[in-house]
Amino acid sequence: MTIENLSRNKSFGGWNKQYSHHSTSLNCQMRFAIYLPPQTLTGAKVPVLYWLSGLTCSDENFMQKANAQRIAAELGIAIVAPDTSPRGDDVADEDSYDLGKGAGFYVNATQEPWKSHYQMYDYVVSELPALIEKTFPVTSQRAISGHSMGGHGALTIAMRNPERYSSVSAFSPINNPMNCPWGEKAFSAYLGKDKETWRQHDASELMKSATQLLPALVDQGEADDFLATQLKPEALIAASQVSGYPLQLRHHEGYDHSYYFIASFIEEHLRFHNEYLKAM
């Protein structure tokens, strides 16, 4: 597979790079960003944290706003940030921020006109890691994290594939998409009317029945405008109590849904993941 380097910036002794490649899962040209810490410049292979961004975002938001590179450089962790949806002139879209381009929801769409491109679950779980591990000096050790829609993606992907990840974390995730406006709209379009199929992409439903338990850290700002109507952290807490899932869910007074919140606590998330990556 051919990949094209679009940009490169030195950062904390390592390199922040952006690439383009053709995705077979998504049937379009895709972009991702990767941070390679300084340890890779001397021949070392390092583990990878996959970061999934939220609605309206791309591969650039986290890399430019979260200030994660400093700690990743210290710990020796690569960071990979894919785009949030397929892109291109022939990719289905809707004139709405919460459906279509920029709003892939990390599912495999089964409905028209979405299914020919919107296979974000397969892209994140299989295609992208295979490309990263073939191309860059990284190991097969993986952790996964994300924000909002990406927090939903990180939690659901980790719980459906616990053998692939050492740990999972999220900022302000959509915890119960089956029962919130964002999730109901996206799932109806991408997955159809059968709500039983929705359960495989709902973190709270998956956590209730989980048997392989990954360490999980979730941070939620109490001044988040979407807290009550869209995010529903109480559903995730209730689910963890059913299965005994090792969930840390922390509330933070005064913090909102923005990258100011993420930047404030990303160091703690990277150190959390590092503990479990080292244990693998």
C-alpha atoms as a printed R data frame, in Angstrom:
    type eleno elety resid chain resno       x       y      z
1   ATOM     1    CA   MET     A     1   0.000   0.000  0.000
2   ATOM     2    CA   THR     A     2   1.323   3.422 -0.978
3   ATOM     3    CA   ILE     A     3   1.116   6.250  1.518
4   ATOM     4    CA   GLU     A     4   2.009   9.872  0.895
5   ATOM     5    CA   ASN     A     5   3.573  12.150  3.482
6   ATOM     6    CA   LEU     A     6   1.661  15.442  3.485
7   ATOM     7    CA   SER     A     7   3.431  17.273  6.310
8   ATOM     8    CA   ARG     A     8   6.038  16.860  9.045
9   ATOM     9    CA   ASN     A     9   6.772  18.974 12.118
10  ATOM    10    CA   LYS     A    10   9.444  18.403 14.754
11  ATOM    11    CA   SER     A    11   7.856  18.216 18.200
12  ATOM    12    CA   PHE     A    12   9.517  17.466 21.565
13  ATOM    13    CA   GLY     A    13  12.347  15.633 19.849
14  ATOM    14    CA   GLY     A    14  10.030  13.476 17.735
15  ATOM    15    CA   TRP     A    15   8.021  14.020 14.575
16  ATOM    16    CA   ASN     A    16   4.394  14.880 14.034
17  ATOM    17    CA   LYS     A    17   3.469  13.716 10.526
18  ATOM    18    CA   GLN     A    18   0.367  13.602  8.359
19  ATOM    19    CA   TYR     A    19  -0.214  10.991  5.654
20  ATOM    20    CA   SER     A    20  -2.686  10.178  2.915
21  ATOM    21    CA   HIS     A    21  -3.502   6.697  1.609
22  ATOM    22    CA   HIS     A    22  -6.221   4.814 -0.226
23  ATOM    23    CA   SER     A    23  -8.434   2.886  2.178
24  ATOM    24    CA   THR     A    24  -9.876  -0.399  0.946
25  ATOM    25    CA   SER     A    25 -12.343  -0.464  3.852
26  ATOM    26    CA   LEU     A    26 -13.716   2.996  3.106
27  ATOM    27    CA   ASN     A    27 -13.221   2.934 -0.667
28  ATOM    28    CA   CYS     A    28 -11.719   6.409 -0.715
29  ATOM    29    CA   GLN     A    29  -8.584   8.391 -0.015
30  ATOM    30    CA   MET     A    30  -8.014   8.866  3.721
31  ATOM    31    CA   ARG     A    31  -5.747  10.936  5.929
32  ATOM    32    CA   PHE     A    32  -4.229  10.195  9.322
33  ATOM    33    CA   ALA     A    33  -1.778  11.891 11.660
34  ATOM    34    CA   ILE     A    34   0.949  10.149 13.632
35  ATOM    35    CA   TYR     A    35   3.292  11.320 16.358
36  ATOM    36    CA   LEU     A    36   6.553   9.346 16.503
37  ATOM    37    CA   PRO     A    37   8.392  10.011 19.779
38  ATOM    38    CA   PRO     A    38  12.175  10.533 19.854
39  ATOM    39    CA   GLN     A    39  12.817   6.924 20.930
40  ATOM    40    CA   THR     A    40  11.934   5.808 17.396
41  ATOM    41    CA   LEU     A    41  14.765   7.875 15.947
42  ATOM    42    CA   THR     A    42  17.324   5.564 17.561
43  ATOM    43    CA   GLY     A    43  15.784   2.331 16.320
44  ATOM    44    CA   ALA     A    44  13.358   1.546 19.126
45  ATOM    45    CA   LYS     A    45   9.837   0.304 18.456
46  ATOM    46    CA   VAL     A    46   7.120   1.830 20.625
47  ATOM    47    CA   PRO     A    47   3.470   1.079 21.490
48  ATOM    48    CA   VAL     A    48   0.625   3.082 19.977
49  ATOM    49    CA   LEU     A    49  -2.281   5.053 21.392
50  ATOM    50    CA   TYR     A    50  -5.099   5.381 18.857
51  ATOM    51    CA   TRP     A    51  -7.092   8.577 19.290
52  ATOM    52    CA   LEU     A    52 -10.624   8.908 17.869
53  ATOM    53    CA   SER     A    53 -11.970  12.440 17.525
54  ATOM    54    CA   GLY     A    54 -15.523  13.749 17.741
55  ATOM    55    CA   LEU     A    55 -18.160  15.283 15.506
56  ATOM    56    CA   THR     A    56 -16.935  17.841 12.936
57  ATOM    57    CA   CYS     A    57 -13.279  16.973 13.663
58  ATOM    58    CA   SER     A    58 -10.536  15.508 11.498
59  ATOM    59    CA   ASP     A    59  -7.128  13.946 12.123
60  ATOM    60    CA   GLU     A    60  -5.753  17.408 12.923
61  ATOM    61    CA   ASN     A    61  -7.770  18.491 15.974
62  ATOM    62    CA   PHE     A    62  -6.124  16.343 18.616
63  ATOM    63    CA   MET     A    63  -2.605  16.745 17.287
64  ATOM    64    CA   GLN     A    64  -2.859  20.527 17.211
65  ATOM    65    CA   LYS     A    65  -4.899  21.232 20.354
66  ATOM    66    CA   ALA     A    66  -4.380  18.523 22.989
67  ATOM    67    CA   ASN     A    67  -0.664  19.111 23.713
68  ATOM    68    CA   ALA     A    68  -0.140  15.368 24.054
69  ATOM    69    CA   GLN     A    69   3.258  15.199 22.316
70  ATOM    70    CA   ARG     A    70   5.281  16.304 25.345
71  ATOM    71    CA   ILE     A    71   4.139  13.392 27.502
72  ATOM    72    CA   ALA     A    72   4.141  10.927 24.599
73  ATOM    73    CA   ALA     A    73   7.795  11.865 24.003
74  ATOM    74    CA   GLU     A    74   8.646  11.280 27.661
75  ATOM    75    CA   LEU     A    75   6.854   7.924 27.834
76  ATOM    76    CA   GLY     A    76   7.807   6.644 24.396
77  ATOM    77    CA   ILE     A    77   4.310   6.231 23.005
78  ATOM    78    CA   ALA     A    78   3.289   6.855 19.396
79  ATOM    79    CA   ILE     A    79  -0.088   8.491 18.787
80  ATOM    80    CA   VAL     A    80  -2.213   7.792 15.722
81  ATOM    81    CA   ALA     A    81  -5.235   9.967 14.929
82  ATOM    82    CA   PRO     A    82  -7.419   8.909 11.993
83  ATOM    83    CA   ASP     A    83 -10.015  11.107 10.351
84  ATOM    84    CA   THR     A    84 -13.589  10.842 11.645
85  ATOM    85    CA   SER     A    85 -15.238   9.664  8.419
86  ATOM    86    CA   PRO     A    86 -14.618   8.803  4.786
87  ATOM    87    CA   ARG     A    87 -13.987  11.789  2.532
88  ATOM    88    CA   GLY     A    88 -14.313  12.628 -1.159
89  ATOM    89    CA   ASP     A    89 -16.698  13.990 -3.762
90  ATOM    90    CA   ASP     A    90 -18.409  10.626 -4.267
91  ATOM    91    CA   VAL     A    91 -18.888   9.941 -0.529
92  ATOM    92    CA   ALA     A    92 -22.466  10.294  0.719
93  ATOM    93    CA   ASP     A    93 -23.095  13.303  2.902
94  ATOM    94    CA   GLU     A    94 -25.869  15.314  4.508
95  ATOM    95    CA   ASP     A    95 -26.118  19.017  5.208
96  ATOM    96    CA   SER     A    96 -25.789  18.376  8.929
97  ATOM    97    CA   TYR     A    97 -22.870  18.384 11.361
98  ATOM    98    CA   ASP     A    98 -23.987  15.154 13.060
99  ATOM    99    CA   LEU     A    99 -24.434  12.859 10.047
100 ATOM   100    CA   GLY     A   100 -22.239  12.181  7.044
101 ATOM   101    CA   LYS     A   101 -18.737  13.558  6.564
102 ATOM   102    CA   GLY     A   102 -17.089  14.287  9.892
103 ATOM   103    CA   ALA     A   103 -19.631  12.070 11.656
104 ATOM   104    CA   GLY     A   104 -18.782   8.457 10.870
105 ATOM   105    CA   PHE     A   105 -19.604   7.221 14.408
106 ATOM   106    CA   TYR     A   106 -17.066   4.380 14.066
107 ATOM   107    CA   VAL     A   107 -19.625   1.845 12.832
108 ATOM   108    CA   ASN     A   108 -19.933  -0.264  9.684
109 ATOM   109    CA   ALA     A   109 -22.936   1.162  7.852
110 ATOM   110    CA   THR     A   110 -25.390  -1.377  6.427
111 ATOM   111    CA   GLN     A   111 -27.825   1.068  4.807
112 ATOM   112    CA   GLU     A   112 -27.826   3.026  1.568
113 ATOM   113    CA   PRO     A   113 -26.363   5.449  0.620
114 ATOM   114    CA   TRP     A   114 -23.828   5.046  3.410
115 ATOM   115    CA   LYS     A   115 -22.639   1.456  3.254
116 ATOM   116    CA   SER     A   116 -20.318   1.765  0.235
117 ATOM   117    CA   HIS     A   117 -17.968   4.085  2.183
118 ATOM   118    CA   TYR     A   118 -18.912   4.339  5.863
119 ATOM   119    CA   GLN     A   119 -17.038   1.328  7.257
120 ATOM   120    CA   MET     A   120 -15.179   3.179  9.996
121 ATOM   121    CA   TYR     A   121 -15.273   0.255 12.434
122 ATOM   122    CA   ASP     A   122 -13.272  -1.973 10.079
123 ATOM   123    CA   TYR     A   123 -10.902   0.866  9.253
124 ATOM   124    CA   VAL     A   124 -10.041   1.633 12.886
125 ATOM   125    CA   VAL     A   125  -9.973  -1.954 14.153
126 ATOM   126    CA   SER     A   126  -8.143  -3.671 11.300
127 ATOM   127    CA   GLU     A   127  -6.978  -1.707  8.275
128 ATOM   128    CA   LEU     A   128  -5.296   1.276  9.904
129 ATOM   129    CA   PRO     A   129  -3.384  -0.676 12.611
130 ATOM   130    CA   ALA     A   130  -2.119  -3.107  9.976
131 ATOM   131    CA   LEU     A   131  -0.840  -0.176  7.912
132 ATOM   132    CA   ILE     A   132   0.732   1.539 10.926
133 ATOM   133    CA   GLU     A   133   2.475  -1.612 12.154
134 ATOM   134    CA   LYS     A   134   3.823  -2.408  8.675
135 ATOM   135    CA   THR     A   135   5.085   1.113  7.935
136 ATOM   136    CA   PHE     A   136   6.335   2.665 11.182
137 ATOM   137    CA   PRO     A   137   8.636   1.622 14.066
138 ATOM   138    CA   VAL     A   138   5.859   0.513 16.404
139 ATOM   139    CA   THR     A   139   4.923  -2.676 18.211
140 ATOM   140    CA   SER     A   140   1.556  -4.440 18.206
141 ATOM   141    CA   GLN     A   141   0.826  -3.051 21.682
142 ATOM   142    CA   ARG     A   142  -2.190  -0.752 21.413
143 ATOM   143    CA   ALA     A   143  -4.331   1.451 23.631
144 ATOM   144    CA   ILE     A   144  -7.327   3.469 22.478
145 ATOM   145    CA   SER     A   145  -8.928   6.747 23.531
146 ATOM   146    CA   GLY     A   146 -11.213   9.425 22.155
147 ATOM   147    CA   HIS     A   147 -13.521  12.377 22.704
148 ATOM   148    CA   SER     A   148 -17.314  12.639 22.431
149 ATOM   149    CA   MET     A   149 -18.266  10.615 19.317
150 ATOM   150    CA   GLY     A   150 -14.685   9.349 19.428
151 ATOM   151    CA   GLY     A   151 -15.072   8.419 23.083
152 ATOM   152    CA   HIS     A   152 -18.072   6.332 22.038
153 ATOM   153    CA   GLY     A   153 -15.903   4.750 19.346
154 ATOM   154    CA   ALA     A   154 -13.005   4.038 21.698
155 ATOM   155    CA   LEU     A   155 -15.195   2.416 24.351
156 ATOM   156    CA   THR     A   156 -17.202   0.265 21.961
157 ATOM   157    CA   ILE     A   157 -14.236  -0.814 19.857
158 ATOM   158    CA   ALA     A   158 -12.209  -1.719 22.960
159 ATOM   159    CA   MET     A   159 -15.029  -3.716 24.516
160 ATOM   160    CA   ARG     A   160 -15.704  -5.590 21.288
161 ATOM   161    CA   ASN     A   161 -11.991  -6.328 20.773
162 ATOM   162    CA   PRO     A   162 -10.437  -6.599 24.255
163 ATOM   163    CA   GLU     A   163  -7.615  -8.802 22.965
164 ATOM   164    CA   ARG     A   164  -6.366  -5.949 20.753
165 ATOM   165    CA   TYR     A   165  -5.952  -3.259 23.421
166 ATOM   166    CA   SER     A   166  -4.265  -2.919 26.794
167 ATOM   167    CA   SER     A   167  -6.620  -0.190 28.074
168 ATOM   168    CA   VAL     A   168  -9.263   2.313 27.027
169 ATOM   169    CA   SER     A   169 -10.069   5.888 27.993
170 ATOM   170    CA   ALA     A   170 -12.419   8.644 26.897
171 ATOM   171    CA   PHE     A   171 -13.267  12.291 27.378
172 ATOM   172    CA   SER     A   172 -16.967  13.209 27.414
173 ATOM   173    CA   PRO     A   173 -18.046  10.092 25.507
174 ATOM   174    CA   ILE     A   174 -21.506   9.411 24.107
175 ATOM   175    CA   ASN     A   175 -22.151   6.604 26.572
176 ATOM   176    CA   ASN     A   176 -25.638   5.461 25.571
177 ATOM   177    CA   PRO     A   177 -26.162   6.388 21.899
178 ATOM   178    CA   MET     A   178 -29.243   4.201 21.601
179 ATOM   179    CA   ASN     A   179 -31.003   6.689 23.851
180 ATOM   180    CA   CYS     A   180 -29.737  10.119 22.803
181 ATOM   181    CA   PRO     A   181 -30.475  12.350 19.794
182 ATOM   182    CA   TRP     A   182 -27.007  12.095 18.228
183 ATOM   183    CA   GLY     A   183 -26.936   8.315 18.412
184 ATOM   184    CA   GLU     A   184 -30.534   7.766 17.364
185 ATOM   185    CA   LYS     A   185 -30.051   9.891 14.249
186 ATOM   186    CA   ALA     A   186 -26.744   8.279 13.239
187 ATOM   187    CA   PHE     A   187 -27.728   4.697 14.014
188 ATOM   188    CA   SER     A   188 -31.051   5.013 12.184
189 ATOM   189    CA   ALA     A   189 -29.235   6.228  9.077
190 ATOM   190    CA   TYR     A   190 -26.206   3.955  9.155
191 ATOM   191    CA   LEU     A   191 -27.617   0.779 10.741
192 ATOM   192    CA   GLY     A   192 -31.359   0.881 10.020
193 ATOM   193    CA   LYS     A   193 -34.411   0.543 12.221
194 ATOM   194    CA   ASP     A   194 -33.567  -2.727 14.010
195 ATOM   195    CA   LYS     A   195 -32.395  -1.519 17.403
196 ATOM   196    CA   GLU     A   196 -30.899  -4.905 18.263
197 ATOM   197    CA   THR     A   197 -28.099  -4.080 15.824
198 ATOM   198    CA   TRP     A   198 -27.529  -0.805 17.642
199 ATOM   199    CA   ARG     A   199 -26.572  -2.590 20.873
200 ATOM   200    CA   GLN     A   200 -23.235  -3.692 19.398
201 ATOM   201    CA   HIS     A   201 -22.273  -0.015 19.164
202 ATOM   202    CA   ASP     A   202 -23.571   1.203 22.512
203 ATOM   203    CA   ALA     A   203 -20.956   1.372 25.281
204 ATOM   204    CA   SER     A   204 -23.469   0.993 28.096
205 ATOM   205    CA   GLU     A   205 -25.074  -2.073 26.535
206 ATOM   206    CA   LEU     A   206 -21.703  -3.676 25.821
207 ATOM   207    CA   MET     A   207 -20.410  -2.963 29.314
208 ATOM   208    CA   LYS     A   208 -23.379  -4.676 30.940
209 ATOM   209    CA   SER     A   209 -22.515  -7.999 29.337
210 ATOM   210    CA   ALA     A   210 -18.717  -7.707 29.175
211 ATOM   211    CA   THR     A   211 -16.701 -10.708 30.358
212 ATOM   212    CA   GLN     A   212 -13.189  -9.645 29.284
213 ATOM   213    CA   LEU     A   213 -12.508  -6.501 31.266
214 ATOM   214    CA   LEU     A   214 -10.097  -3.770 30.208
215 ATOM   215    CA   PRO     A   215  -8.936  -0.956 32.503
216 ATOM   216    CA   ALA     A   216 -11.119   2.041 31.601
217 ATOM   217    CA   LEU     A   217 -10.789   5.727 32.470
218 ATOM   218    CA   VAL     A   218 -13.487   8.274 31.580
219 ATOM   219    CA   ASP     A   219 -13.391  12.006 32.331
220 ATOM   220    CA   GLN     A   220 -16.478  14.184 32.158
221 ATOM   221    CA   GLY     A   221 -16.782  17.940 32.616
222 ATOM   222    CA   GLU     A   222 -19.711  19.067 34.742
223 ATOM   223    CA   ALA     A   223 -20.172  22.277 32.698
224 ATOM   224    CA   ASP     A   224 -20.569  20.304 29.473
225 ATOM   225    CA   ASP     A   225 -23.594  21.580 27.529
226 ATOM   226    CA   PHE     A   226 -24.235  18.066 26.180
227 ATOM   227    CA   LEU     A   227 -24.001  16.232 29.500
228 ATOM   228    CA   ALA     A   228 -27.678  15.511 30.224
229 ATOM   229    CA   THR     A   229 -29.133  15.122 26.745
230 ATOM   230    CA   GLN     A   230 -26.352  13.450 24.737
231 ATOM   231    CA   LEU     A   231 -23.632  11.948 26.945
232 ATOM   232    CA   LYS     A   232 -25.464  10.214 29.827
233 ATOM   233    CA   PRO     A   233 -22.514   9.031 31.958
234 ATOM   234    CA   GLU     A   234 -24.957   7.658 34.535
235 ATOM   235    CA   ALA     A   235 -25.848   4.891 32.052
236 ATOM   236    CA   LEU     A   236 -22.202   3.802 31.844
237 ATOM   237    CA   ILE     A   237 -21.834   3.812 35.625
238 ATOM   238    CA   ALA     A   238 -24.943   1.640 35.979
239 ATOM   239    CA   ALA     A   239 -23.640  -0.760 33.336
240 ATOM   240    CA   SER     A   240 -20.260  -1.103 35.058
241 ATOM   241    CA   GLN     A   241 -22.015  -2.094 38.257
242 ATOM   242    CA   VAL     A   242 -23.832  -4.909 36.444
243 ATOM   243    CA   SER     A   243 -20.664  -6.516 35.056
244 ATOM   244    CA   GLY     A   244 -18.136  -5.353 37.626
245 ATOM   245    CA   TYR     A   245 -16.262  -3.505 34.899
246 ATOM   246    CA   PRO     A   246 -13.075  -1.744 36.151
247 ATOM   247    CA   LEU     A   247 -14.297   1.738 35.234
248 ATOM   248    CA   GLN     A   248 -12.973   4.988 36.683
249 ATOM   249    CA   LEU     A   249 -15.422   7.751 35.776
250 ATOM   250    CA   ARG     A   250 -14.366  11.148 37.077
251 ATOM   251    CA   HIS     A   251 -16.418  14.342 37.090
252 ATOM   252    CA   HIS     A   252 -14.649  17.709 36.863
253 ATOM   253    CA   GLU     A   253 -16.316  20.879 38.075
254 ATOM   254    CA   GLY     A   254 -16.346  23.797 35.637
255 ATOM   255    CA   TYR     A   255 -14.967  21.954 32.594
256 ATOM   256    CA   ASP     A   256 -16.866  21.933 29.301
257 ATOM   257    CA   HIS     A   257 -16.801  19.844 26.092
258 ATOM   258    CA   SER     A   258 -13.838  21.602 24.490
259 ATOM   259    CA   TYR     A   259 -10.184  20.815 23.900
260 ATOM   260    CA   TYR     A   260  -9.347  23.008 26.886
261 ATOM   261    CA   PHE     A   261 -10.771  20.120 28.930
262 ATOM   262    CA   ILE     A   262  -8.846  17.479 26.998
263 ATOM   263    CA   ALA     A   263  -5.560  19.386 27.249
264 ATOM   264    CA   SER     A   264  -6.042  19.706 31.017
265 ATOM   265    CA   PHE     A   265  -6.128  15.952 31.629
266 ATOM   266    CA   ILE     A   266  -4.455  14.287 28.635
267 ATOM   267    CA   GLU     A   267  -1.264  13.763 30.621
268 ATOM   268    CA   GLU     A   268  -3.156  11.663 33.162
269 ATOM   269    CA   HIS     A   269  -4.678   9.590 30.368
270 ATOM   270    CA   LEU     A   270  -1.325   8.934 28.731
271 ATOM   271    CA   ARG     A   271   0.209   7.906 32.049
272 ATOM   272    CA   PHE     A   272  -2.809   5.666 32.699
273 ATOM   273    CA   HIS     A   273  -2.316   3.881 29.371
274 ATOM   274    CA   ASN     A   274   1.436   3.675 29.854
275 ATOM   275    CA   GLU     A   275   1.026   1.585 33.004
276 ATOM   276    CA   TYR     A   276  -0.893  -1.098 31.111
277 ATOM   277    CA   LEU     A   277   1.204  -0.925 27.953
278 ATOM   278    CA   LYS     A   278   4.292  -1.579 30.102
279 ATOM   279    CA   ALA     A   279   2.555  -4.561 31.702
280 ATOM   280    CA   MET     A   280   1.888  -6.306 28.364
